[in-house]
Amino acid sequence: MTEIPGLIAASDVEEWADETDVLIIGFGIAGACAALEARRAGADALVIERASGGGGASALSAGIFYLGGGTAVQEAVGIEDTPEDMFKFLMASTGAPDAELVRRFCDDSVEHFDWLETQGVPFERTYYKDKAVIAPTSECLASTGNEKLWPYREIAAPVPRGHKVAIEGDGGGAVAMEALIARCLDEGVRPLYDSRVTALIVDGDERLVGACVRQFGEEQSLRARRAVIIAAGGFGMNKDMMDEHVPNLPETAEPLGIPNNDGDAIVLGQSAGAATRAMGGIIATGSFYPPGHLIKGVLVNMRGERFIAEDSYHGRTADFILEQPNSAAYLIVDSEIFAYPEIETAKHRLLDGWDSITEMEAGLKLPEGSLQTTMDQYNRDAAAGHDTLFNKHPDWLKPLDKGPFAAFDVGYGNSTYVYLTLGGLRTTADAEVLDEQGKTVPGLYAAGACVSSIPQDGKGYASGLSLAPASYYGRVAGRNAARLSNR
Ligand SMILES: Cc1cc2nc3c(=O)[nH]c(=O)nc-3n(C[C@H](O)[C@H](O)[C@H](O)COP(=O)(O)OP(=O)(O)OC[C@H]3O[C@@H](n4cnc5c(N)ncnc54)[C@H](O)[C@@H]3O)c2cc1C
């Protein structure tokens, strides 16, 4: 369903198969949180889910939530944070165009953390201090973004805000979803599984009043007395949409998620006149760390030049590598820091070892003198403790002068980068959907991976900036939808 479906007029509906106050499309984290809050505000909440059960991509996720401003975990492990610092960091680093939307997320972040815990999503009072993409332990708090990267470390105090669900390593998303879905069912949220929303229904005032649903080959119309909430996920699995919006992404990159992350949410929103934003934004990852000390290496492109501070968040590094000639890049290390990248799925191949940088330059077929010049300058800077090119943090600086030297291929051509989409429907801080003129679409709300909320691309992403805004703005959507009067 990449084609934008037509809107159905309520006056053309012969029979309503069911009615509800708030109709929610999708039972991932955004939909579950929306349904719970709508229910608690006194509304009947019907969730339409295309799969045979709830969970969505949310249940596949690592379960890292980006939250701060002084959460119970931050306090327990002695990290001082404020909503203001969190706001300053997110505004400076993510490219978020809507300050109000970011402000509310930061101001309510402590409350939102408490709310998640109250629903049964477990978090330890612990701090994982090493550098990893997903902490291998059940420890909670970790630095999961560009907080310590220049210039952000000078804009706001660089504190950790990634909160991982209490489970060893990966898999926290399933734990979170199990708790949230159980709450929904306990509190009377009505799920309708194996049912795909194929079109939206509007009344004579162009207000959203329902949805057409296909269930086991049968079409039916469902009425929403108050509002419709779209929470049906991203579009990474839709090749046509990816080709249209992210045309420079090499074929080797692979989407993360479930097959149903194929853009239905976005085309349904567009059918009602919704505007989209940041559709080219993705968070790709093929991290060369852990081990963390590989960050002391340097990244160069096919011109033998550095192009980024190597202590960047892995999603930022992936975006920069994508922009290099042929999306190619090499990680250069000396014998003192040599190690194999631990994330095997990224498939960063060791190319070879060389006794000198000149030999490596020739071996990698880099322009004559290019790598030598790069390494000379880097080693001078590292010895002086100041990276004059990119301001890499002094913690990660050391002269790379202990041969032999090795290079790993970390470019897109021979490595595997996996990605999620970040672009989607435009919404307000009240989770209302906006049209091209910036006006709200009556009776329509959206949250989760189908909206463009805070991070606009991988350069500004931090792990946890999907689940946290999806759950927070899902709640906002549910509360606001429930507040509308019946039609
Ligand atoms: C492997 C992996 C790891 C991740 N780790 C993290 C992490 O640690 N932290 C983080 O912040 N983010 C992470 N993410 C991203 C995050 O999981 C997603 O952005 C987030 O879960 C999106 O939630 P959602 O509710 O919007 O969508 P989903 O959870 O995908 O839910 C959408 C639901 O809508 C349903 N649906 C689709 N179309 C229709 C239709 N037409 N009718 C009815 N139902 C429909 C789908 O079946 C699905 O159940 C990860 C993602 C993956 C895949």
mmCIF file with all atom_site columns, C-alpha atoms and ligand atoms in Angstrom, residues 25-31 48-51 55-58 60-64 195-197 231-233 256-258 260-261 264 268 420 447-449 461 464-467 470, ligand 1:
data_model
loop_
_atom_site.group_PDB
_atom_site.id
_atom_site.type_symbol
_atom_site.label_atom_id
_atom_site.label_alt_id
_atom_site.label_comp_id
_atom_site.label_asym_id
_atom_site.label_entity_id
_atom_site.label_seq_id
_atom_site.pdbx_PDB_ins_code
_atom_site.Cartn_x
_atom_site.Cartn_y
_atom_site.Cartn_z
_atom_site.occupancy
_atom_site.B_iso_or_equiv
_atom_site.pdbx_formal_charge
_atom_site.auth_seq_id
_atom_site.auth_comp_id
_atom_site.auth_asym_id
_atom_site.auth_atom_id
_atom_site.pdbx_PDB_model_num
ATOM   1  C CA  . ILE A 1 25  ? -3.808 1.999  14.611 1.00 0.00 ? 25  ILE A CA  1
ATOM   2  C CA  . GLY A 1 26  ? -0.890 -0.198 15.682 1.00 0.00 ? 26  GLY A CA  1
ATOM   3  C CA  . PHE A 1 27  ? -0.077 -1.992 18.946 1.00 0.00 ? 27  PHE A CA  1
ATOM   4  C CA  . GLY A 1 28  ? 3.614  -1.196 19.343 1.00 0.00 ? 28  GLY A CA  1
ATOM   5  C CA  . ILE A 1 29  ? 4.851  1.029  22.140 1.00 0.00 ? 29  ILE A CA  1
ATOM   6  C CA  . ALA A 1 30  ? 3.274  4.228  20.817 1.00 0.00 ? 30  ALA A CA  1
ATOM   7  C CA  . GLY A 1 31  ? -0.107 2.548  20.333 1.00 0.00 ? 31  GLY A CA  1
ATOM   8  C CA  . ILE A 1 48  ? -6.324 -2.225 15.375 1.00 0.00 ? 48  ILE A CA  1
ATOM   9  C CA  . GLU A 1 49  ? -3.251 -4.382 14.836 1.00 0.00 ? 49  GLU A CA  1
ATOM   10 C CA  . ARG A 1 50  ? -2.220 -5.976 11.577 1.00 0.00 ? 50  ARG A CA  1
ATOM   11 C CA  . ALA A 1 51  ? -0.174 -8.760 13.221 1.00 0.00 ? 51  ALA A CA  1
ATOM   12 C CA  . GLY A 1 55  ? 4.520  -5.729 20.126 1.00 0.00 ? 55  GLY A CA  1
ATOM   13 C CA  . GLY A 1 56  ? 5.635  -4.375 16.755 1.00 0.00 ? 56  GLY A CA  1
ATOM   14 C CA  . ALA A 1 57  ? 9.254  -3.387 16.262 1.00 0.00 ? 57  ALA A CA  1
ATOM   15 C CA  . SER A 1 58  ? 9.126  -2.154 19.844 1.00 0.00 ? 58  SER A CA  1
ATOM   16 C CA  . LEU A 1 60  ? 12.355 -6.417 18.991 1.00 0.00 ? 60  LEU A CA  1
ATOM   17 C CA  . SER A 1 61  ? 14.180 -3.407 20.332 1.00 0.00 ? 61  SER A CA  1
ATOM   18 C CA  . ALA A 1 62  ? 17.026 -3.251 22.814 1.00 0.00 ? 62  ALA A CA  1
ATOM   19 C CA  . GLY A 1 63  ? 14.828 -1.389 25.278 1.00 0.00 ? 63  GLY A CA  1
ATOM   20 C CA  . ILE A 1 64  ? 16.939 1.753  25.667 1.00 0.00 ? 64  ILE A CA  1
ATOM   21 C CA  . SER A 1 195 ? -6.637 -6.499 10.983 1.00 0.00 ? 195 SER A CA  1
ATOM   22 C CA  . ARG A 1 196 ? -5.005 -4.023 8.635  1.00 0.00 ? 196 ARG A CA  1
ATOM   23 C CA  . VAL A 1 197 ? -6.241 -0.455 8.372  1.00 0.00 ? 197 VAL A CA  1
ATOM   24 C CA  . ALA A 1 231 ? 0.836  4.570  15.674 1.00 0.00 ? 231 ALA A CA  1
ATOM   25 C CA  . ALA A 1 232 ? 1.657  2.077  12.949 1.00 0.00 ? 232 ALA A CA  1
ATOM   26 C CA  . GLY A 1 233 ? 5.450  2.396  12.812 1.00 0.00 ? 233 GLY A CA  1
ATOM   27 C CA  . LEU A 1 256 ? 15.717 -3.315 11.067 1.00 0.00 ? 256 LEU A CA  1
ATOM   28 C CA  . GLY A 1 257 ? 12.234 -4.054 12.312 1.00 0.00 ? 257 GLY A CA  1
ATOM   29 C CA  . ILE A 1 258 ? 9.200  -6.143 11.453 1.00 0.00 ? 258 ILE A CA  1
ATOM   30 C CA  . ASN A 1 260 ? 4.821  -4.398 8.837  1.00 0.00 ? 260 ASN A CA  1
ATOM   31 C CA  . ASN A 1 261 ? 7.137  -1.389 9.189  1.00 0.00 ? 261 ASN A CA  1
ATOM   32 C CA  . ASP A 1 264 ? 1.156  2.264  6.015  1.00 0.00 ? 264 ASP A CA  1
ATOM   33 C CA  . LEU A 1 268 ? -2.687 6.785  5.803  1.00 0.00 ? 268 LEU A CA  1
ATOM   34 C CA  . LEU A 1 420 ? 15.708 2.524  11.064 1.00 0.00 ? 420 LEU A CA  1
ATOM   35 C CA  . ALA A 1 447 ? 3.061  9.062  17.605 1.00 0.00 ? 447 ALA A CA  1
ATOM   36 C CA  . GLY A 1 448 ? 6.045  6.739  17.332 1.00 0.00 ? 448 GLY A CA  1
ATOM   37 C CA  . ALA A 1 449 ? 8.221  5.800  14.406 1.00 0.00 ? 449 ALA A CA  1
ATOM   38 C CA  . TYR A 1 461 ? 20.437 10.498 17.081 1.00 0.00 ? 461 TYR A CA  1
ATOM   39 C CA  . GLY A 1 464 ? 16.707 5.653  23.151 1.00 0.00 ? 464 GLY A CA  1
ATOM   40 C CA  . LEU A 1 465 ? 15.432 8.586  21.087 1.00 0.00 ? 465 LEU A CA  1
ATOM   41 C CA  . SER A 1 466 ? 12.820 6.338  19.458 1.00 0.00 ? 466 SER A CA  1
ATOM   42 C CA  . LEU A 1 467 ? 11.264 4.430  22.351 1.00 0.00 ? 467 LEU A CA  1
ATOM   43 C CA  . ALA A 1 470 ? 7.228  7.145  21.015 1.00 0.00 ? 470 ALA A CA  1
HETATM 44 C C1  . LIG B 2 .   ? 16.306 -4.378 16.518 1.00 0.00 ? 1   LIG B C1  1
HETATM 45 C C2  . LIG B 2 .   ? 15.842 -3.023 16.967 1.00 0.00 ? 1   LIG B C2  1
HETATM 46 C C3  . LIG B 2 .   ? 16.399 -2.443 18.096 1.00 0.00 ? 1   LIG B C3  1
HETATM 47 C C4  . LIG B 2 .   ? 15.956 -1.183 18.523 1.00 0.00 ? 1   LIG B C4  1
HETATM 48 N N1  . LIG B 2 .   ? 16.426 -0.673 19.691 1.00 0.00 ? 1   LIG B N1  1
HETATM 49 C C5  . LIG B 2 .   ? 15.965 0.511  20.132 1.00 0.00 ? 1   LIG B C5  1
HETATM 50 C C6  . LIG B 2 .   ? 16.320 1.013  21.404 1.00 0.00 ? 1   LIG B C6  1
HETATM 51 O O1  . LIG B 2 .   ? 16.977 0.345  22.188 1.00 0.00 ? 1   LIG B O1  1
HETATM 52 N N2  . LIG B 2 .   ? 15.881 2.251  21.751 1.00 0.00 ? 1   LIG B N2  1
HETATM 53 C C7  . LIG B 2 .   ? 15.081 2.996  20.950 1.00 0.00 ? 1   LIG B C7  1
HETATM 54 O O2  . LIG B 2 .   ? 14.723 4.105  21.313 1.00 0.00 ? 1   LIG B O2  1
HETATM 55 N N3  . LIG B 2 .   ? 14.675 2.528  19.759 1.00 0.00 ? 1   LIG B N3  1
HETATM 56 C C8  . LIG B 2 .   ? 15.064 1.302  19.348 1.00 0.00 ? 1   LIG B C8  1
HETATM 57 N N4  . LIG B 2 .   ? 14.608 0.802  18.177 1.00 0.00 ? 1   LIG B N4  1
HETATM 58 C C9  . LIG B 2 .   ? 13.599 1.583  17.441 1.00 0.00 ? 1   LIG B C9  1
HETATM 59 C C10 . LIG B 2 .   ? 12.240 1.443  18.126 1.00 0.00 ? 1   LIG B C10 1
HETATM 60 O O3  . LIG B 2 .   ? 12.044 0.082  18.476 1.00 0.00 ? 1   LIG B O3  1
HETATM 61 C C11 . LIG B 2 .   ? 11.097 1.906  17.240 1.00 0.00 ? 1   LIG B C11 1
HETATM 62 O O4  . LIG B 2 .   ? 11.343 3.181  16.723 1.00 0.00 ? 1   LIG B O4  1
HETATM 63 C C12 . LIG B 2 .   ? 9.808  1.947  18.057 1.00 0.00 ? 1   LIG B C12 1
HETATM 64 O O5  . LIG B 2 .   ? 9.623  0.696  18.667 1.00 0.00 ? 1   LIG B O5  1
HETATM 65 C C13 . LIG B 2 .   ? 8.625  2.299  17.207 1.00 0.00 ? 1   LIG B C13 1
HETATM 66 O O6  . LIG B 2 .   ? 7.466  2.100  17.948 1.00 0.00 ? 1   LIG B O6  1
HETATM 67 P P1  . LIG B 2 .   ? 6.065  2.244  17.234 1.00 0.00 ? 1   LIG B P1  1
HETATM 68 O O7  . LIG B 2 .   ? 5.051  1.930  18.255 1.00 0.00 ? 1   LIG B O7  1
HETATM 69 O O8  . LIG B 2 .   ? 5.986  3.532  16.552 1.00 0.00 ? 1   LIG B O8  1
HETATM 70 O O9  . LIG B 2 .   ? 6.093  1.143  16.065 1.00 0.00 ? 1   LIG B O9  1
HETATM 71 P P2  . LIG B 2 .   ? 6.039  -0.445 16.139 1.00 0.00 ? 1   LIG B P2  1
HETATM 72 O O10 . LIG B 2 .   ? 6.517  -0.956 17.426 1.00 0.00 ? 1   LIG B O10 1
HETATM 73 O O11 . LIG B 2 .   ? 6.657  -0.978 14.914 1.00 0.00 ? 1   LIG B O11 1
HETATM 74 O O12 . LIG B 2 .   ? 4.473  -0.740 16.115 1.00 0.00 ? 1   LIG B O12 1
HETATM 75 C C14 . LIG B 2 .   ? 3.696  -0.452 14.984 1.00 0.00 ? 1   LIG B C14 1
HETATM 76 C C15 . LIG B 2 .   ? 2.590  -1.497 14.880 1.00 0.00 ? 1   LIG B C15 1
HETATM 77 O O13 . LIG B 2 .   ? 1.688  -1.104 13.847 1.00 0.00 ? 1   LIG B O13 1
HETATM 78 C C16 . LIG B 2 .   ? 1.266  -2.259 13.147 1.00 0.00 ? 1   LIG B C16 1
HETATM 79 N N5  . LIG B 2 .   ? 0.771  -1.853 11.823 1.00 0.00 ? 1   LIG B N5  1
HETATM 80 C C17 . LIG B 2 .   ? 1.472  -1.463 10.746 1.00 0.00 ? 1   LIG B C17 1
HETATM 81 N N6  . LIG B 2 .   ? 0.648  -1.139 9.736  1.00 0.00 ? 1   LIG B N6  1
HETATM 82 C C18 . LIG B 2 .   ? -0.618 -1.312 10.193 1.00 0.00 ? 1   LIG B C18 1
HETATM 83 C C19 . LIG B 2 .   ? -1.895 -1.153 9.611  1.00 0.00 ? 1   LIG B C19 1
HETATM 84 N N7  . LIG B 2 .   ? -2.077 -0.710 8.358  1.00 0.00 ? 1   LIG B N7  1
HETATM 85 N N8  . LIG B 2 .   ? -2.997 -1.474 10.353 1.00 0.00 ? 1   LIG B N8  1
HETATM 86 C C20 . LIG B 2 .   ? -2.868 -1.939 11.639 1.00 0.00 ? 1   LIG B C20 1
HETATM 87 N N9  . LIG B 2 .   ? -1.668 -2.096 12.234 1.00 0.00 ? 1   LIG B N9  1
HETATM 88 C C21 . LIG B 2 .   ? -0.558 -1.777 11.525 1.00 0.00 ? 1   LIG B C21 1
HETATM 89 C C22 . LIG B 2 .   ? 2.498  -3.127 13.104 1.00 0.00 ? 1   LIG B C22 1
HETATM 90 O O14 . LIG B 2 .   ? 2.170  -4.482 12.884 1.00 0.00 ? 1   LIG B O14 1
HETATM 91 C C23 . LIG B 2 .   ? 3.101  -2.868 14.490 1.00 0.00 ? 1   LIG B C23 1
HETATM 92 O O15 . LIG B 2 .   ? 2.669  -3.819 15.443 1.00 0.00 ? 1   LIG B O15 1
HETATM 93 C C24 . LIG B 2 .   ? 14.995 -0.469 17.763 1.00 0.00 ? 1   LIG B C24 1
HETATM 94 C C25 . LIG B 2 .   ? 14.419 -1.070 16.640 1.00 0.00 ? 1   LIG B C25 1
HETATM 95 C C26 . LIG B 2 .   ? 14.809 -2.347 16.265 1.00 0.00 ? 1   LIG B C26 1
HETATM 96 C C27 . LIG B 2 .   ? 14.117 -2.987 15.101 1.00 0.00 ? 1   LIG B C27 1
#
